[in-house]
mmCIF file of C-alpha atoms in Angstrom:
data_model
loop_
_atom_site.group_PDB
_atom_site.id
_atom_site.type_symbol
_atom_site.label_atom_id
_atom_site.label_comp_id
_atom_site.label_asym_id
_atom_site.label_seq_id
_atom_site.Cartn_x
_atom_site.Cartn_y
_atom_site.Cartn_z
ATOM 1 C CA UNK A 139 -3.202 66.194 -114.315
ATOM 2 C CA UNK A 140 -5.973 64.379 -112.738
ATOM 3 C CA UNK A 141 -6.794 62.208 -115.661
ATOM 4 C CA UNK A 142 -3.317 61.946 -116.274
ATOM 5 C CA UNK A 143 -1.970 60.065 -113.098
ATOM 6 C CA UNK A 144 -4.042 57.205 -113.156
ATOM 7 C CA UNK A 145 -2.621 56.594 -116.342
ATOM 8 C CA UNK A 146 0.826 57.101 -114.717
ATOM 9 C CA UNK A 147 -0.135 55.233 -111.892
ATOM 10 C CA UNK A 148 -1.308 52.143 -113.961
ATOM 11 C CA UNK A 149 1.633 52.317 -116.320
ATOM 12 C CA UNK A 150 4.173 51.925 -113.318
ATOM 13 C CA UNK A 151 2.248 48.859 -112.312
ATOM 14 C CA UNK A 152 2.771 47.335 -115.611
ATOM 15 C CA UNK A 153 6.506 48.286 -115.918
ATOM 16 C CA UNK A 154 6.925 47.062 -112.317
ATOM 17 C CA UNK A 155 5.399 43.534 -112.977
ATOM 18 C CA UNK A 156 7.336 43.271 -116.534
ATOM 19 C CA UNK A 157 10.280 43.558 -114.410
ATOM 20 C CA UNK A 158 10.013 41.356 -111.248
ATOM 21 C CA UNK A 159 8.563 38.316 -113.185
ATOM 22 C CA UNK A 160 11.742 37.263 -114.647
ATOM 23 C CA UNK A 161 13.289 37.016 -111.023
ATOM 24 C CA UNK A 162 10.308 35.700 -108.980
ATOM 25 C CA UNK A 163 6.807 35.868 -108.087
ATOM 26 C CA UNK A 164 4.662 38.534 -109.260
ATOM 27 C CA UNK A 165 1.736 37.498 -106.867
ATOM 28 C CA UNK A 166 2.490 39.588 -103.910
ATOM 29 C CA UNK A 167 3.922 43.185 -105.811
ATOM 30 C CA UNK A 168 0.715 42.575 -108.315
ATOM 31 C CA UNK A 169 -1.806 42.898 -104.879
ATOM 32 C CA UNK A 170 0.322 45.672 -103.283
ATOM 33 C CA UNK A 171 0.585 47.300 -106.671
ATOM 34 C CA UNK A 172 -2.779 46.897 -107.447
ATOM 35 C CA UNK A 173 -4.024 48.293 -104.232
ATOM 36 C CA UNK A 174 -1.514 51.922 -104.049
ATOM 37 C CA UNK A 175 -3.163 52.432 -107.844
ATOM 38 C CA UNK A 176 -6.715 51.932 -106.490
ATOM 39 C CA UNK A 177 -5.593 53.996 -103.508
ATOM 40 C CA UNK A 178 -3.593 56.608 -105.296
ATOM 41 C CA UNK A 179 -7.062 57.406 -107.463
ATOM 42 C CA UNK A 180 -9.964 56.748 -104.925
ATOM 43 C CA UNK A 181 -7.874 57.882 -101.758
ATOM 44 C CA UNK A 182 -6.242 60.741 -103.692
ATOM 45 C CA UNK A 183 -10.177 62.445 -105.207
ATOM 46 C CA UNK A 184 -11.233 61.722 -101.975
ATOM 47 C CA UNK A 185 -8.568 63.389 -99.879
ATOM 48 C CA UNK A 186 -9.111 66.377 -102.626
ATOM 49 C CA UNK A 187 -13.333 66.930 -101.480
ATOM 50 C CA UNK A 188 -11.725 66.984 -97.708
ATOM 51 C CA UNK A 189 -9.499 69.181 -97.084
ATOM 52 C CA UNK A 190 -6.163 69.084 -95.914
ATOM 53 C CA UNK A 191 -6.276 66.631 -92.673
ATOM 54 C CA UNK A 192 -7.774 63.701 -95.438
ATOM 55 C CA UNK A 193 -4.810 64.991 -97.733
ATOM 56 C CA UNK A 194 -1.851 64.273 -94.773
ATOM 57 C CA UNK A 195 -3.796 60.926 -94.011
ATOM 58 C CA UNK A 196 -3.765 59.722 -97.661
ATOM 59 C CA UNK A 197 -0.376 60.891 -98.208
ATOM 60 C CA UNK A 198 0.911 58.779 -95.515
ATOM 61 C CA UNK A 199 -1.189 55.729 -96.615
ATOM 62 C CA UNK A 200 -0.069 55.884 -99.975
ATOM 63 C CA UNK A 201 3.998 56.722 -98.436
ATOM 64 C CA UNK A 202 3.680 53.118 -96.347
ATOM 65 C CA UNK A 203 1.979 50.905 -99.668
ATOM 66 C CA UNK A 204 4.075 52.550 -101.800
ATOM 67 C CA UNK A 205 7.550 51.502 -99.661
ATOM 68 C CA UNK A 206 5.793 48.267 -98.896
ATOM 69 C CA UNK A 207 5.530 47.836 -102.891
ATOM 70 C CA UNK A 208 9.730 49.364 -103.620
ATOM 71 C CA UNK A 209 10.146 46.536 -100.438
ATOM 72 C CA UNK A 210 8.614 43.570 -102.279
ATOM 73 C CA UNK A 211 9.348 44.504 -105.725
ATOM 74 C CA UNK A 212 12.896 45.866 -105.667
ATOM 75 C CA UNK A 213 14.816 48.911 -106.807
ATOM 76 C CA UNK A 214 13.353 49.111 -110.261
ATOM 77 C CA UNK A 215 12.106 51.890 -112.787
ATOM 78 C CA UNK A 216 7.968 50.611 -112.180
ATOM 79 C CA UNK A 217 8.530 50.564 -108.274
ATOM 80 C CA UNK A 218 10.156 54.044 -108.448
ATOM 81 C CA UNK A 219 7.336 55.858 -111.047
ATOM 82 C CA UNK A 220 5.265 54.471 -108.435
ATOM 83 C CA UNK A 221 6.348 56.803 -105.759
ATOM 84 C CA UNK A 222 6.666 59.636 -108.128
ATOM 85 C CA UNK A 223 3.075 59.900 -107.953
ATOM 86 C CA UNK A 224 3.038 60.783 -104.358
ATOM 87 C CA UNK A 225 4.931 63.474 -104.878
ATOM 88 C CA UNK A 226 3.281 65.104 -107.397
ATOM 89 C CA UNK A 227 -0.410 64.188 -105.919
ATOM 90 C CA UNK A 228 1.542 65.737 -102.879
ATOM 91 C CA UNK A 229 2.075 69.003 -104.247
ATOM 92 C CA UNK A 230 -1.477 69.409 -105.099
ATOM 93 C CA UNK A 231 -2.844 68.806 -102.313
ATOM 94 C CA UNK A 232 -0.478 70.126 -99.579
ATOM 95 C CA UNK A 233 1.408 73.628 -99.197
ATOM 96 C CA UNK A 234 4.489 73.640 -101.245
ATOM 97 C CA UNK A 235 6.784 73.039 -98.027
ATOM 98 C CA UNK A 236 5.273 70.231 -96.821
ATOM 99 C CA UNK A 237 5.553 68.810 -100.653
ATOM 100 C CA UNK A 238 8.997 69.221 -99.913
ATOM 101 C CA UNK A 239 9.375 67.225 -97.340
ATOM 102 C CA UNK A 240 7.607 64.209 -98.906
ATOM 103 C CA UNK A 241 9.724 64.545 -102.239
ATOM 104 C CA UNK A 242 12.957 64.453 -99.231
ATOM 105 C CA UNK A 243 11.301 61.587 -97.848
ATOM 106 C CA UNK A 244 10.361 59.394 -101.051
ATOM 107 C CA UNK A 245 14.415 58.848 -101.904
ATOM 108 C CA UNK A 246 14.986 57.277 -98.128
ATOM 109 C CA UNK A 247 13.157 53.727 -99.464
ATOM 110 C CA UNK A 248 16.492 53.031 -100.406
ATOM 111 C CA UNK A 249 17.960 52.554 -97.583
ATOM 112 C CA UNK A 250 19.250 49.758 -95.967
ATOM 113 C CA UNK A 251 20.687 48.620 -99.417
ATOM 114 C CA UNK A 252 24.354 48.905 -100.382
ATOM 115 C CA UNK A 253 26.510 51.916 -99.580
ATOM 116 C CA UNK A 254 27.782 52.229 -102.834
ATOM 117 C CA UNK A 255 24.675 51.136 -104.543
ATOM 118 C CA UNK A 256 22.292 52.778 -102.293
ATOM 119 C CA UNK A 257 23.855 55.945 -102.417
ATOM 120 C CA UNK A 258 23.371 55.945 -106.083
ATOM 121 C CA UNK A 259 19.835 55.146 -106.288
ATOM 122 C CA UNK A 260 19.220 57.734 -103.719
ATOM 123 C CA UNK A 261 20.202 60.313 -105.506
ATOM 124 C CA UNK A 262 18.646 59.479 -108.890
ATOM 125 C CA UNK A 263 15.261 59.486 -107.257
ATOM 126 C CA UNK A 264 15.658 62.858 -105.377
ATOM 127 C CA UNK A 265 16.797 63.763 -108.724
ATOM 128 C CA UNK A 266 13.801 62.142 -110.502
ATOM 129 C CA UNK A 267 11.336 63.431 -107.556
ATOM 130 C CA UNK A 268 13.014 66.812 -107.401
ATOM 131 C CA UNK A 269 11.790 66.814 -111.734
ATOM 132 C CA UNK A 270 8.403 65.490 -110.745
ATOM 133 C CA UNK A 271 7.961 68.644 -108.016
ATOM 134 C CA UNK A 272 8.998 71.134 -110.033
ATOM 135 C CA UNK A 273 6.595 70.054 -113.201
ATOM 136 C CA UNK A 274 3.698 69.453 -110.845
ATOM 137 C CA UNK A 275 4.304 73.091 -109.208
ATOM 138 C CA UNK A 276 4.582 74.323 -112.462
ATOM 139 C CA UNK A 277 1.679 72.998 -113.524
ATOM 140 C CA UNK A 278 -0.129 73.859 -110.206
ATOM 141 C CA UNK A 279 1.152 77.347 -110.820
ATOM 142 C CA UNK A 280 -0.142 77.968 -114.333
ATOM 143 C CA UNK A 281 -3.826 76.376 -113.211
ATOM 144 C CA UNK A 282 -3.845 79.446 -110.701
ATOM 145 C CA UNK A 283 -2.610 81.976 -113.323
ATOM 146 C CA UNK A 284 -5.438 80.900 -115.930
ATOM 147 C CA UNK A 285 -8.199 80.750 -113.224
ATOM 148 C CA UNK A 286 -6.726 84.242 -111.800
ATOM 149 C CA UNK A 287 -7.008 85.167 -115.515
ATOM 150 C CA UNK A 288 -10.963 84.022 -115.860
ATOM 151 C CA UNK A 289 -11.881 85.841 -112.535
ATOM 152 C CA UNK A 290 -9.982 88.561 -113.953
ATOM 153 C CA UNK A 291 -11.685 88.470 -117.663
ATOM 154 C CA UNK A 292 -14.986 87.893 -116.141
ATOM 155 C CA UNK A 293 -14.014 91.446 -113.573
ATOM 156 C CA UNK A 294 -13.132 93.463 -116.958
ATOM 157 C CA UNK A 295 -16.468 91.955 -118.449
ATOM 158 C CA UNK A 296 -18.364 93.278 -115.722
ATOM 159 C CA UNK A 297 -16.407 96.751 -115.083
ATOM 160 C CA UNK A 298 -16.760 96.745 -119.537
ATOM 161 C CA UNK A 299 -20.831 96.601 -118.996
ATOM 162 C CA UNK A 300 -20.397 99.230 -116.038
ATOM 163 C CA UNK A 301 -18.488 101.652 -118.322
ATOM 164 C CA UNK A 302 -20.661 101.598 -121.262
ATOM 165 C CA UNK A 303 -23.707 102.048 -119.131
ATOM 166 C CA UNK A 304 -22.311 105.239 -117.300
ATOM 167 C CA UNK A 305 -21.244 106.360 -121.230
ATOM 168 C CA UNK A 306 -24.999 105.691 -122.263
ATOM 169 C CA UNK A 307 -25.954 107.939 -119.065
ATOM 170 C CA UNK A 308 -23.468 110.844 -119.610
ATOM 171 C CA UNK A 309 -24.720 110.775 -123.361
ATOM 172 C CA UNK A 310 -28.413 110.948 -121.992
ATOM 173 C CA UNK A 311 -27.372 113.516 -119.297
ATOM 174 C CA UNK A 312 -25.499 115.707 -122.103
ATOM 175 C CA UNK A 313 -28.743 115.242 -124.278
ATOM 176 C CA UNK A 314 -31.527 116.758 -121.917
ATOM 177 C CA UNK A 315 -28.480 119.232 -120.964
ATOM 178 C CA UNK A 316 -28.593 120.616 -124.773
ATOM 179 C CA UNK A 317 -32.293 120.365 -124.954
ATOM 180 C CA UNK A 318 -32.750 122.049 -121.503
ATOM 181 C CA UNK A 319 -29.995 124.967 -122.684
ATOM 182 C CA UNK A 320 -30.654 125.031 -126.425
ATOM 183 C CA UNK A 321 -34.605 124.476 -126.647
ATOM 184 C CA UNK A 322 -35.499 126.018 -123.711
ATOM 185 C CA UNK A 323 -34.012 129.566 -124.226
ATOM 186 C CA UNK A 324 -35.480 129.829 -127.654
ATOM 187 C CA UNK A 325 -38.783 128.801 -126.441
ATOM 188 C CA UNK A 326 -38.332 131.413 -123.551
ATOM 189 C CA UNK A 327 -37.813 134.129 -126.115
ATOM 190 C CA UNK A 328 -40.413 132.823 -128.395
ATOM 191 C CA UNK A 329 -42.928 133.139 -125.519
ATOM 192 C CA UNK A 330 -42.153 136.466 -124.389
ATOM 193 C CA UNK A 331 -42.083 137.840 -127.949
ATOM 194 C CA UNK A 332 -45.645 136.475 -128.948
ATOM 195 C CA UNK A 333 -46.734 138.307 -125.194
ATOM 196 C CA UNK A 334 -45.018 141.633 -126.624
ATOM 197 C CA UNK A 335 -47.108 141.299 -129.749
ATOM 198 C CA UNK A 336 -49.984 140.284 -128.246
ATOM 199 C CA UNK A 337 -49.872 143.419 -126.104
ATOM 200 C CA UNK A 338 -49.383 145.973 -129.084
ATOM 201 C CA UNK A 339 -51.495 143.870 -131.746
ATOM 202 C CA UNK A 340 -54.139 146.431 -131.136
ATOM 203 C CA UNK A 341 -52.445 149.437 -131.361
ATOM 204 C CA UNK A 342 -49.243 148.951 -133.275
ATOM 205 C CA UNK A 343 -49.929 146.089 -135.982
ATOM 206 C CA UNK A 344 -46.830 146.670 -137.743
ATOM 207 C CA UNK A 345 -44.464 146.249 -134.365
ATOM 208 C CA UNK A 346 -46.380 143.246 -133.522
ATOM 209 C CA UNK A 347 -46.022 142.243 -137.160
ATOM 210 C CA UNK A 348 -42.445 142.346 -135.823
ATOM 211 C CA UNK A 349 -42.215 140.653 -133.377
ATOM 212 C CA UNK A 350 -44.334 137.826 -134.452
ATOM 213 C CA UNK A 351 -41.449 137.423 -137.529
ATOM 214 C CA UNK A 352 -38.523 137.247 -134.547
ATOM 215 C CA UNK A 353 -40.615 134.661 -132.813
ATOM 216 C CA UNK A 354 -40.937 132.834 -135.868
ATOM 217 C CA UNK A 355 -36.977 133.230 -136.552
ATOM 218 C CA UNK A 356 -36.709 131.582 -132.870
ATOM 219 C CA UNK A 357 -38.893 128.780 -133.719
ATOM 220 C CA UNK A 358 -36.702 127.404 -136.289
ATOM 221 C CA UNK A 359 -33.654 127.859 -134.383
ATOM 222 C CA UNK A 360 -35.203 126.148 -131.846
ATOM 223 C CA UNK A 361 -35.586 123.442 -134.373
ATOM 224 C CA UNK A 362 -32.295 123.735 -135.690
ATOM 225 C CA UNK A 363 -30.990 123.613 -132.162
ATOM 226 C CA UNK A 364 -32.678 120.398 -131.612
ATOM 227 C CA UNK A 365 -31.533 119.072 -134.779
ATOM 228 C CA UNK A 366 -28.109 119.653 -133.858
ATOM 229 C CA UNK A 367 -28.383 117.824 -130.831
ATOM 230 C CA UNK A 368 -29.373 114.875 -132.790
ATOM 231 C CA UNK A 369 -26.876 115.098 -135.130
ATOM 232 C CA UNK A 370 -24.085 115.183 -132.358
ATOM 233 C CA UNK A 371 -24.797 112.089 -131.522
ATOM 234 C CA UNK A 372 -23.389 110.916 -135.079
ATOM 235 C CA UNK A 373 -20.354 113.071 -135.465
ATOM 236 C CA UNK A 374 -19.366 115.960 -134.151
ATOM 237 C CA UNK A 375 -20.640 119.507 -134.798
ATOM 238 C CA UNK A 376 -18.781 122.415 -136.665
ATOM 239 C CA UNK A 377 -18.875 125.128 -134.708
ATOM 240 C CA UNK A 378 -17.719 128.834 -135.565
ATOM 241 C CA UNK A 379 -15.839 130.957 -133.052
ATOM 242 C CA UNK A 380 -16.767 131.339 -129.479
ATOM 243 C CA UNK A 381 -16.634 135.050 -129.273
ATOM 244 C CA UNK A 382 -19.250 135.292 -132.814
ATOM 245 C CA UNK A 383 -21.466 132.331 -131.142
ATOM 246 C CA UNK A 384 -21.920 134.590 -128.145
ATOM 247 C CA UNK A 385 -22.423 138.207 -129.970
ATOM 248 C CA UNK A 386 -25.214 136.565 -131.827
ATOM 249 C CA UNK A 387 -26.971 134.835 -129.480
ATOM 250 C CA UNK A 388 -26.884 138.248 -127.496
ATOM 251 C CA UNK A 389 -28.172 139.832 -130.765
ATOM 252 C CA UNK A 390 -31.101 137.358 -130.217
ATOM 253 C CA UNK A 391 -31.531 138.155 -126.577
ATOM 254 C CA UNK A 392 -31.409 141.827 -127.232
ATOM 255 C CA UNK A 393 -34.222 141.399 -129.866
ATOM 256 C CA UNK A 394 -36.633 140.298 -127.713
ATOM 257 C CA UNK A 395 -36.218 142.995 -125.167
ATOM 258 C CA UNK A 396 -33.253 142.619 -122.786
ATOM 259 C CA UNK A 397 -29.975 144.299 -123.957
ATOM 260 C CA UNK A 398 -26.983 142.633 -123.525
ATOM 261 C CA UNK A 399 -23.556 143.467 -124.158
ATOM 262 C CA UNK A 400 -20.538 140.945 -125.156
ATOM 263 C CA UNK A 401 -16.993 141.862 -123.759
ATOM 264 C CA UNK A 402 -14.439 139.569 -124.744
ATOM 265 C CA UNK A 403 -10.968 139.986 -123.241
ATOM 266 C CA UNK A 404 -7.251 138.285 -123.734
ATOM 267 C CA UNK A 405 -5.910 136.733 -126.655
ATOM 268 C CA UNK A 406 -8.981 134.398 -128.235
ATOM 269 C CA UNK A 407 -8.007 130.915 -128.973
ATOM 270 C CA UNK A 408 -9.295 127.738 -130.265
ATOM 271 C CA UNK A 409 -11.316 125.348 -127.734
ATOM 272 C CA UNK A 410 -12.254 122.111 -127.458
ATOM 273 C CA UNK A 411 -15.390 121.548 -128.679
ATOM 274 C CA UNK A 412 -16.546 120.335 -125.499
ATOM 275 C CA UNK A 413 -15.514 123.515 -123.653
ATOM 276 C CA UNK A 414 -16.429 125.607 -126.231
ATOM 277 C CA UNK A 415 -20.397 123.544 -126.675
ATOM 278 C CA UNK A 416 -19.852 123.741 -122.291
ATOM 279 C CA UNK A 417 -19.662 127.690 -122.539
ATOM 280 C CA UNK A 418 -22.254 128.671 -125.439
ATOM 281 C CA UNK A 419 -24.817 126.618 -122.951
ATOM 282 C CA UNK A 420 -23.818 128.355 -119.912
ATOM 283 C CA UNK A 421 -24.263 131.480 -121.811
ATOM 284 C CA UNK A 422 -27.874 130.422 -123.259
ATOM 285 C CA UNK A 423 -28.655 129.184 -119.345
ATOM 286 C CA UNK A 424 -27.539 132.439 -117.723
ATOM 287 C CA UNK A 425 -29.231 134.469 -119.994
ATOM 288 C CA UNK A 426 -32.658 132.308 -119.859
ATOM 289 C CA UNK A 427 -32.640 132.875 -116.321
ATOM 290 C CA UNK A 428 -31.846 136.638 -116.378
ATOM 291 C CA UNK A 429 -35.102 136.855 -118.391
ATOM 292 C CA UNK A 430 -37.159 134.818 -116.386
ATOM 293 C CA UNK A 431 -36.285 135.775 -112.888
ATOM 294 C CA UNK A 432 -33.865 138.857 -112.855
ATOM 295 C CA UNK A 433 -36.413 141.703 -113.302
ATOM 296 C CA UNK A 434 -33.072 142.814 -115.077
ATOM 297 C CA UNK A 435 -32.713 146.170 -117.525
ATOM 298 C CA UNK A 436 -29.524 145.056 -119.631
ATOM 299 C CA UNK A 437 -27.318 142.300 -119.216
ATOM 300 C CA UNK A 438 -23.799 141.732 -120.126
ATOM 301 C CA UNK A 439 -21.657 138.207 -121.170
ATOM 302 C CA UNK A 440 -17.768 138.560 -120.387
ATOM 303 C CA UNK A 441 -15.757 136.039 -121.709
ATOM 304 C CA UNK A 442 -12.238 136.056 -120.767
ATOM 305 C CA UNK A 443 -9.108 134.190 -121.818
ATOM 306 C CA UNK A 444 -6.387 133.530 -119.100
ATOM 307 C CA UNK A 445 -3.135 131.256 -119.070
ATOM 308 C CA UNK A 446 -4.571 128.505 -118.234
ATOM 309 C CA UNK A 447 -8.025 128.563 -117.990
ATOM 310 C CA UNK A 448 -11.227 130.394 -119.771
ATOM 311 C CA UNK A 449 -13.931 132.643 -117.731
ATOM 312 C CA UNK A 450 -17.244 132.860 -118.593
ATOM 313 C CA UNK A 451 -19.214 135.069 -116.920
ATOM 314 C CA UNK A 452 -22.722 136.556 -117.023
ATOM 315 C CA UNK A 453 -24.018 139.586 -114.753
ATOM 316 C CA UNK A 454 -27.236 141.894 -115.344
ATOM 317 C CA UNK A 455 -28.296 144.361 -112.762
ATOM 318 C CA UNK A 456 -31.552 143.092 -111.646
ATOM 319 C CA UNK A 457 -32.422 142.295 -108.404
ATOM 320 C CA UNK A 458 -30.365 139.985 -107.564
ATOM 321 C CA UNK A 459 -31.010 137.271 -104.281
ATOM 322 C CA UNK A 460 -31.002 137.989 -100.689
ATOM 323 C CA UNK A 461 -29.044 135.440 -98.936
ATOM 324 C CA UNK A 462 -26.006 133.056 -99.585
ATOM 325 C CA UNK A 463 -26.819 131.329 -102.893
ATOM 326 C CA UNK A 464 -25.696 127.630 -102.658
ATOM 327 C CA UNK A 465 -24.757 126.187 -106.312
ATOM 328 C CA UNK A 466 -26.140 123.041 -105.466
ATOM 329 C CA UNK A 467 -29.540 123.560 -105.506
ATOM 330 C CA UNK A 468 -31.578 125.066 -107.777
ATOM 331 C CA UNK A 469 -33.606 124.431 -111.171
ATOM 332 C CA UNK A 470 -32.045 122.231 -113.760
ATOM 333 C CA UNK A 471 -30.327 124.767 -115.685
ATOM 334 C CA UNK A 472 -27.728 125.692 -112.574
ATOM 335 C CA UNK A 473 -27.593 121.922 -111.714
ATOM 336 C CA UNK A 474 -26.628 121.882 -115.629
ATOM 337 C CA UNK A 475 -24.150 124.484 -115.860
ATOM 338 C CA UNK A 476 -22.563 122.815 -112.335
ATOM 339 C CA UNK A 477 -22.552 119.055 -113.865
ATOM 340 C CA UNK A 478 -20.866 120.593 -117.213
ATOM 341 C CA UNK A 479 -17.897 122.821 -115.789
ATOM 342 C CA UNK A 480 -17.247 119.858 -113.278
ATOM 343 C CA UNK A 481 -17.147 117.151 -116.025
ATOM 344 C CA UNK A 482 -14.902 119.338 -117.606
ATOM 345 C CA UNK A 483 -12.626 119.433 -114.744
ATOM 346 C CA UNK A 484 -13.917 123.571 -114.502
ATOM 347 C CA UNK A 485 -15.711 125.283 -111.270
ATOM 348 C CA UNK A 486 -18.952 127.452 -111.174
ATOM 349 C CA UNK A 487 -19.008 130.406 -108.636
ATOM 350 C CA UNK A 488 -22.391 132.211 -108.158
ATOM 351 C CA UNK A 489 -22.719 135.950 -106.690
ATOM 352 C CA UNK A 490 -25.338 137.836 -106.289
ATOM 353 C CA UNK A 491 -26.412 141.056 -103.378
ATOM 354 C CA UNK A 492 -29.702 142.076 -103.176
ATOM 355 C CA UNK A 493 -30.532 145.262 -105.713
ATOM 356 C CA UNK A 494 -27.044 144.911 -107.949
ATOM 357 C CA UNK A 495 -27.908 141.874 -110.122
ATOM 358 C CA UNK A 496 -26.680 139.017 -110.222
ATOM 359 C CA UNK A 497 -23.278 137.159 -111.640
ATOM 360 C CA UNK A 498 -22.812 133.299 -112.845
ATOM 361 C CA UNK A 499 -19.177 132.429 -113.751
ATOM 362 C CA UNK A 500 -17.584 129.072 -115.285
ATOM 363 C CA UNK A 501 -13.776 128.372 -115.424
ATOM 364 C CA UNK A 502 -12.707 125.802 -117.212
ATOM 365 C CA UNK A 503 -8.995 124.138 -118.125
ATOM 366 C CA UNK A 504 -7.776 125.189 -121.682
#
């Protein structure tokens, strides 16, 4: 629009010359007409860089040449485009009311001319500035929309970047999760297996024999587990039923010195494989840290299948913690379990009293 009136502006002249010369001088309108076109492009960027006080000062400038030129030049179609540009340069620069009022004021430089006559040519230009306001507030209004729109774009860019740098963190978080979880209970059970042997070596070769070839076993799940963490983050992982996942891992557990029992109750159903990856590793945690800190005999996994939610839960009967037993602190491996259930939309609830053992249980939605 701003490259566009000048052109307006300049055209008007021309048409307003072309049609006073026949008649009579063209001296006087060509000065006054040449000064509202310098006016209506220097006054009008300069009123723009100044806020609105220069806008109401140039407007009213550019009101008196411009009614000065309609005076000298007569009613015509050049003297009339001439105003036009006020009002449109008026609704850029001023609140839509007050553009009102100077497309209602424009149409008065008719007066004083014929009754008949003059009441014609005022309402063809407030018809003709009434068509110039509403394309200039059109126009206005779609500027707005498409820089709305950029701020917008450049917003979704931004939030875009934000997203798919928490993703990359989540997918880092759930990474050292599975490695904490899958690698580190193997390599618990490796270590105390090689201890066991280490202790009979001497005097029972053949048990040690033993228990070097579980160790061994452990190793390469250990590997395997780590594999599968890699490959997870390619597609995801088959996995075979909860309840069989959990009997053998306690098979594993039970191996290497710590019985542990799997009760499974309710009608077993198919999980997520979210939930269901969320569940094995809660079972893997609790169990690492029943060997590791529970002084525990046997230990026991319940998994339990309710309406609307699935319980995990494992117990032993070690000896337990003296003290309330706040779920927000603690090694990685609770801080684990926590961040899993509650990405999951699930809840953690840890019990313990001193001498009965100790009980971590995970709900989650399914």
């Amino acid at each position: 629009m701003n490259r566009a009136l000048p052109m307006l502006a300049v055209a008007a002249l021309l048409v307003m010359l072309l049609e006073t010369a026949p008649h009579e001088s063209v001296v006087l309108p060509g000065v006054l007409g040449t000064v509202y076109v310098a006016w209506s492009e220097l006054g009008y960027r300069w009123a723009q860089r100044h806020g609105r006080p220069a806008a109401v000062g140039y407007l009213l400038v550019a009101l008196a040449l411009g009614f000065a030129v309609f005076d000298v030049a007569g009613a015509g179609v050049g003297s009339t485009l001439l105003l036009l540009v006020v009002v449109v340069q008026a609704v850029v620069l001023l609140p839509l009311g007050w553009a009102v009022g100077v497309a209602l004021l424009v149409p008065f430089v008719h007066v004083g001319m014929p009754m008949a006559d003059g009441l014609r040519q005022v309402v063809a230009t407030a018809l003709a500035c009434a068509f110039a306001f509403v394309l200039a507030a059109l126009h206005l209004r779609e500027q707005q929309a498409r820089s709305e729109l950029a701020v917008a774009n450049a917003r979704l860019h931004e939030l875009g970047a934000q997203t798919e740098e928490l993703a990359t963190m989540r997918e880092r978080t759930r990474v050292a999760r599975d490695i904490h979880d899958g690698l580190g209970h193997h390599l618990t059970v490796v270590g105390m297996q090689v201890q066991a042997a280490r202790a009979v070596l001497a005097s029972d070769p053949d048990k040690a024999d033993r228990l070097l070839g579980q160790a061994e076993e452990q190793a390469r799940q250990a590997l395997r587990s780590v594999r599968e963490s890699v490959t997870a983050l390619r597609e995801p992982r088959p996995a075979e039923p909860l309840p069989q996942q959990l009997r053998t891992l306690a098979a594993e557990v039970a191996a290497a010195g710590l019985p542990t029992e799997v009760d499974v109750e309710g009608e077993e159903r198919r999980l997520e494989g979210d939930a269901q990856v969320a569940l094995y590793r809660v079972a893997q945690e609790g169990l690492t840290n029943v060997r590791k800190h529970a002084n525990a005999h046997a230990a026991t996994i319940r998994l339990s299948y309710l309406p609307d939610v699935v319980r995990l839960e494992v117990s032993d009967d070690g000896r337990g913690v003296d003290g309330a037993i706040d779920r927000r602190s603690g090694g990685f491996g609770l801080i684990g379990i926590r961040e899993r259930a509650e990405r999951l939309g699930g809840s953690l609830t840890v019990e313990s009293t001193p001498g009965t053992g100790l009980a971590v249980r995970v709900e989650l939605p399914a």
